[in-house]
Amino acid sequence: MGNRSGILVRLGVDGKHRPSFPGRKRNRRVTVLARSERVLGLTGRSRNIFKLILKTIRLKREAMRANRDPEGYARSLGVRLGTNVTLLGIRPGTFSTEPWLITIGDNVWITSGCQFITHDGGTLIFRREVPDLELTAPITIGNDVMIGRDVTILPGVNIGSRVIIGAGSVVAKDIPDNSVAAGNPARVIKTADEYLESAKKRSLHLGHLSGPEKVAALKRHFNVE
């Protein structure tokens, strides 16, 4: 029983310890998993259930890391981040299976629900015909960029500097500097300069505020008690 307890503690499923694998590399996790299955005597269905439990624990841990320190989490995956990058609502899988092919510049905001896809999964159905068929390409984002909610960025896309991508867009082609793009597929709908001139005319002049002070000012403006 002592040996079993030790394995459970190392795997973090004993109810008393935080889940933890001895190292980040997959081969080390596989070694621990194999030992666990032998010590616990798992076979067949119980073995599959055990693997599912461990996968759930791992994904939960990843989600907690991403929520606690999204920029640090992205860097730990290999994403190259510039300075003053804000990542909101990042979750496991946001940066696809090749996060090290993603480069993000300075002064960039990426909001909840965004997805970076660095490979074309359509090749999978043709692997019997062409075993080495592979379409993978990097994604690059310039400086001073806002990516709206639920945007999908496809392989090989370069988004320039001083760019806004509208919520829900699917970016399949490059977006030039000084642009506002939206839609599926995303297309340029105006220049960033045009957006700025329009925004200045409609501004509430509260952008310099933050936190409770901004909330209070907005409530006053909209007569909300």
CSV table of C-alpha atoms in Angstrom, one decimal:
chain,number,residue,atom,x,y,z
A,1,MET,CA,0.0,0.0,0.0
A,2,GLY,CA,2.9,2.3,0.8
A,3,ASN,CA,4.2,2.0,-2.8
A,4,ARG,CA,0.8,2.8,-4.2
A,5,SER,CA,0.4,5.8,-2.0
A,6,GLY,CA,3.8,7.1,-3.1
A,7,ILE,CA,2.8,6.8,-6.8
A,8,LEU,CA,-0.6,8.6,-6.2
A,9,VAL,CA,1.2,11.4,-4.4
A,10,ARG,CA,3.7,11.9,-7.3
A,11,LEU,CA,0.7,11.9,-9.7
A,12,GLY,CA,-1.2,14.3,-7.5
A,13,VAL,CA,-4.4,12.3,-7.3
A,14,ASP,CA,-4.4,11.4,-3.6
A,15,GLY,CA,-6.6,14.3,-2.7
A,16,LYS,CA,-3.9,15.9,-0.5
A,17,HIS,CA,-1.3,17.1,-2.9
A,18,ARG,CA,-1.4,19.3,-5.9
A,19,PRO,CA,-1.1,17.3,-9.2
A,20,SER,CA,2.5,17.3,-10.3
A,21,PHE,CA,4.5,15.3,-12.9
A,22,PRO,CA,8.3,14.9,-12.4
A,23,GLY,CA,9.4,17.1,-15.2
A,24,ARG,CA,7.8,18.7,-18.3
A,25,LYS,CA,9.0,16.3,-20.9
A,26,ARG,CA,6.5,13.8,-22.3
A,27,ASN,CA,8.9,10.8,-22.0
A,28,ARG,CA,9.2,11.4,-18.3
A,29,ARG,CA,5.5,11.5,-17.9
A,30,VAL,CA,5.1,8.3,-19.8
A,31,THR,CA,7.6,6.6,-17.5
A,32,VAL,CA,5.7,7.6,-14.4
A,33,LEU,CA,2.4,6.6,-16.1
A,34,ALA,CA,3.8,3.1,-16.9
A,35,ARG,CA,5.1,2.7,-13.3
A,36,SER,CA,1.7,3.8,-11.9
A,37,GLU,CA,-0.2,1.3,-14.1
A,38,ARG,CA,2.1,-1.6,-12.9
A,39,VAL,CA,2.0,-0.6,-9.2
A,40,LEU,CA,-1.8,0.0,-9.2
A,41,GLY,CA,-2.5,-3.1,-11.2
A,42,LEU,CA,-4.4,-1.3,-13.9
A,43,THR,CA,-5.6,-3.1,-17.0
A,44,GLY,CA,-8.2,-2.6,-19.7
A,45,ARG,CA,-11.0,-0.2,-18.9
A,46,SER,CA,-9.5,0.9,-15.5
A,47,ARG,CA,-6.3,1.8,-17.3
A,48,ASN,CA,-8.1,4.0,-19.8
A,49,ILE,CA,-10.1,5.7,-17.1
A,50,PHE,CA,-6.8,6.3,-15.2
A,51,LYS,CA,-5.3,7.9,-18.2
A,52,LEU,CA,-8.3,10.1,-18.7
A,53,ILE,CA,-8.1,11.3,-15.1
A,54,LEU,CA,-4.5,12.2,-15.5
A,55,LYS,CA,-5.1,14.0,-18.7
A,56,THR,CA,-7.9,16.0,-17.1
A,57,ILE,CA,-5.6,16.9,-14.2
A,58,ARG,CA,-2.8,18.0,-16.6
A,59,LEU,CA,-5.2,20.2,-18.6
A,60,LYS,CA,-6.6,21.7,-15.4
A,61,ARG,CA,-3.0,22.6,-14.3
A,62,GLU,CA,-2.3,24.1,-17.6
A,63,ALA,CA,-5.4,26.2,-17.5
A,64,MET,CA,-4.5,27.5,-14.0
A,65,ARG,CA,-1.0,28.4,-15.2
A,66,ALA,CA,-2.4,30.3,-18.2
A,67,ASN,CA,-4.9,32.2,-16.0
A,68,ARG,CA,-2.3,33.1,-13.3
A,69,ASP,CA,0.4,34.3,-15.6
A,70,PRO,CA,-0.7,34.3,-19.3
A,71,GLU,CA,2.4,36.0,-20.6
A,72,GLY,CA,4.8,33.7,-18.7
A,73,TYR,CA,2.8,30.7,-19.8
A,74,ALA,CA,3.0,31.7,-23.4
A,75,ARG,CA,6.8,32.2,-23.2
A,76,SER,CA,7.1,28.8,-21.5
A,77,LEU,CA,5.5,27.2,-24.6
A,78,GLY,CA,8.0,29.0,-26.9
A,79,VAL,CA,5.9,31.9,-28.1
A,80,ARG,CA,8.1,34.9,-28.7
A,81,LEU,CA,6.6,37.9,-27.0
A,82,GLY,CA,7.7,41.6,-27.3
A,83,THR,CA,7.2,44.1,-24.5
A,84,ASN,CA,3.9,45.3,-23.1
A,85,VAL,CA,1.9,42.3,-24.4
A,86,THR,CA,-1.4,41.7,-22.8
A,87,LEU,CA,-3.0,38.2,-23.2
A,88,LEU,CA,-6.6,37.9,-22.0
A,89,GLY,CA,-8.4,34.6,-21.6
A,90,ILE,CA,-5.5,32.4,-22.7
A,91,ARG,CA,-6.1,28.7,-22.4
A,92,PRO,CA,-4.3,25.4,-23.3
A,93,GLY,CA,-4.4,25.1,-27.1
A,94,THR,CA,-4.6,28.8,-27.8
A,95,PHE,CA,-1.2,28.7,-29.5
A,96,SER,CA,-1.7,25.4,-31.4
A,97,THR,CA,0.8,22.6,-31.4
A,98,GLU,CA,3.7,24.7,-32.7
A,99,PRO,CA,3.7,27.7,-30.3
A,100,TRP,CA,7.4,28.2,-31.1
A,101,LEU,CA,6.4,29.3,-34.6
A,102,ILE,CA,4.4,32.3,-33.2
A,103,THR,CA,6.0,35.8,-32.9
A,104,ILE,CA,4.1,38.7,-31.2
A,105,GLY,CA,5.6,42.2,-31.3
A,106,ASP,CA,5.4,45.1,-28.8
A,107,ASN,CA,2.3,46.8,-27.4
A,108,VAL,CA,-0.1,44.0,-28.5
A,109,TRP,CA,-3.5,43.1,-27.0
A,110,ILE,CA,-4.9,39.6,-27.6
A,111,THR,CA,-8.4,39.0,-26.2
A,112,SER,CA,-10.4,36.0,-25.0
A,113,GLY,CA,-11.2,33.2,-27.3
A,114,CYS,CA,-8.5,33.8,-29.9
A,115,GLN,CA,-6.9,30.8,-31.6
A,116,PHE,CA,-3.5,30.6,-33.4
A,117,ILE,CA,-3.4,27.7,-35.9
A,118,THR,CA,0.1,27.0,-37.3
A,119,HIS,CA,-0.7,23.9,-39.3
A,120,ASP,CA,-3.3,22.7,-41.9
A,121,GLY,CA,-5.1,19.7,-40.5
A,122,GLY,CA,-6.6,19.0,-43.9
A,123,THR,CA,-3.5,17.1,-44.9
A,124,LEU,CA,-4.3,14.3,-42.5
A,125,ILE,CA,-6.9,12.7,-44.8
A,126,PHE,CA,-4.3,12.4,-47.6
A,127,ARG,CA,-1.5,10.9,-45.6
A,128,ARG,CA,-2.2,7.4,-47.0
A,129,GLU,CA,-1.6,8.8,-50.5
A,130,VAL,CA,1.2,11.1,-49.6
A,131,PRO,CA,2.8,10.0,-46.3
A,132,ASP,CA,5.1,13.1,-45.9
A,133,LEU,CA,2.4,15.7,-46.8
A,134,GLU,CA,2.7,18.6,-44.3
A,135,LEU,CA,1.6,22.2,-44.4
A,136,THR,CA,2.9,24.2,-41.4
A,137,ALA,CA,3.9,27.8,-41.3
A,138,PRO,CA,4.7,30.6,-38.7
A,139,ILE,CA,2.4,33.4,-37.6
A,140,THR,CA,3.8,36.9,-37.0
A,141,ILE,CA,2.1,39.9,-35.4
A,142,GLY,CA,3.7,43.3,-35.5
A,143,ASN,CA,3.7,46.2,-33.0
A,144,ASP,CA,0.7,48.2,-31.8
A,145,VAL,CA,-2.0,45.5,-32.6
A,146,MET,CA,-5.4,44.8,-31.1
A,147,ILE,CA,-6.8,41.3,-31.8
A,148,GLY,CA,-10.6,41.2,-30.9
A,149,ARG,CA,-12.5,38.4,-29.2
A,150,ASP,CA,-12.7,34.9,-30.8
A,151,VAL,CA,-10.4,35.7,-33.7
A,152,THR,CA,-8.8,32.7,-35.6
A,153,ILE,CA,-5.4,33.3,-37.2
A,154,LEU,CA,-4.4,30.7,-39.8
A,155,PRO,CA,-0.9,29.3,-40.8
A,156,GLY,CA,1.5,31.6,-42.5
A,157,VAL,CA,-0.3,34.9,-41.7
A,158,ASN,CA,1.7,38.1,-41.1
A,159,ILE,CA,-0.3,40.8,-39.3
A,160,GLY,CA,1.4,44.2,-39.7
A,161,SER,CA,1.9,47.0,-37.2
A,162,ARG,CA,-0.8,49.5,-36.1
A,163,VAL,CA,-3.6,47.0,-36.9
A,164,ILE,CA,-7.0,46.2,-35.4
A,165,ILE,CA,-8.6,42.8,-36.1
A,166,GLY,CA,-12.4,42.8,-35.5
A,167,ALA,CA,-14.0,40.3,-33.2
A,168,GLY,CA,-14.9,36.9,-34.7
A,169,SER,CA,-12.6,37.3,-37.7
A,170,VAL,CA,-10.8,34.5,-39.5
A,171,VAL,CA,-7.5,35.8,-40.7
A,172,ALA,CA,-6.4,33.7,-43.6
A,173,LYS,CA,-4.1,36.2,-45.5
A,174,ASP,CA,-1.6,38.9,-44.5
A,175,ILE,CA,-2.9,42.2,-43.1
A,176,PRO,CA,-0.8,45.2,-44.0
A,177,ASP,CA,0.3,48.0,-41.6
A,178,ASN,CA,-2.1,50.7,-40.6
A,179,SER,CA,-5.2,48.7,-41.2
A,180,VAL,CA,-8.5,47.7,-39.6
A,181,ALA,CA,-9.6,44.2,-40.8
A,182,ALA,CA,-12.7,42.2,-40.0
A,183,GLY,CA,-14.8,39.3,-41.4
A,184,ASN,CA,-14.5,35.7,-42.5
A,185,PRO,CA,-12.2,35.8,-44.3
A,186,ALA,CA,-10.8,39.0,-42.7
A,187,ARG,CA,-10.4,41.9,-45.2
A,188,VAL,CA,-9.3,45.4,-44.7
A,189,ILE,CA,-12.3,47.7,-44.1
A,190,LYS,CA,-10.5,51.0,-43.3
A,191,THR,CA,-7.1,52.4,-42.4
A,192,ALA,CA,-6.1,52.7,-38.7
A,193,ASP,CA,-5.9,56.5,-39.3
A,194,GLU,CA,-9.5,56.6,-40.4
A,195,TYR,CA,-10.5,54.5,-37.4
A,196,LEU,CA,-8.6,56.9,-35.1
A,197,GLU,CA,-10.2,60.0,-36.5
A,198,SER,CA,-13.7,58.5,-36.1
A,199,ALA,CA,-12.9,57.3,-32.6
A,200,LYS,CA,-11.7,60.8,-31.5
A,201,LYS,CA,-15.0,62.3,-32.6
A,202,ARG,CA,-17.0,59.7,-30.5
A,203,SER,CA,-14.7,59.5,-27.6
A,204,LEU,CA,-16.0,59.6,-24.0
A,205,HIS,CA,-12.6,61.0,-22.9
A,206,LEU,CA,-12.2,58.4,-20.1
A,207,GLY,CA,-9.5,56.3,-21.5
A,208,HIS,CA,-6.9,57.7,-19.1
A,209,LEU,CA,-8.8,56.3,-16.2
A,210,SER,CA,-8.7,52.7,-14.8
A,211,GLY,CA,-10.2,50.5,-12.1
A,212,PRO,CA,-13.0,51.8,-9.8
A,213,GLU,CA,-12.4,55.4,-11.0
A,214,LYS,CA,-13.2,54.5,-14.6
A,215,VAL,CA,-16.2,52.4,-13.5
A,216,ALA,CA,-17.6,55.3,-11.5
A,217,ALA,CA,-17.0,57.7,-14.4
A,218,LEU,CA,-18.8,55.4,-16.9
A,219,LYS,CA,-21.8,55.0,-14.5
A,220,ARG,CA,-22.0,58.7,-14.2
A,221,HIS,CA,-21.9,59.2,-17.9
A,222,PHE,CA,-24.6,56.6,-18.6
A,223,ASN,CA,-26.7,57.6,-15.5
A,224,VAL,CA,-26.3,54.2,-13.9
A,225,GLU,CA,-26.6,54.0,-10.1
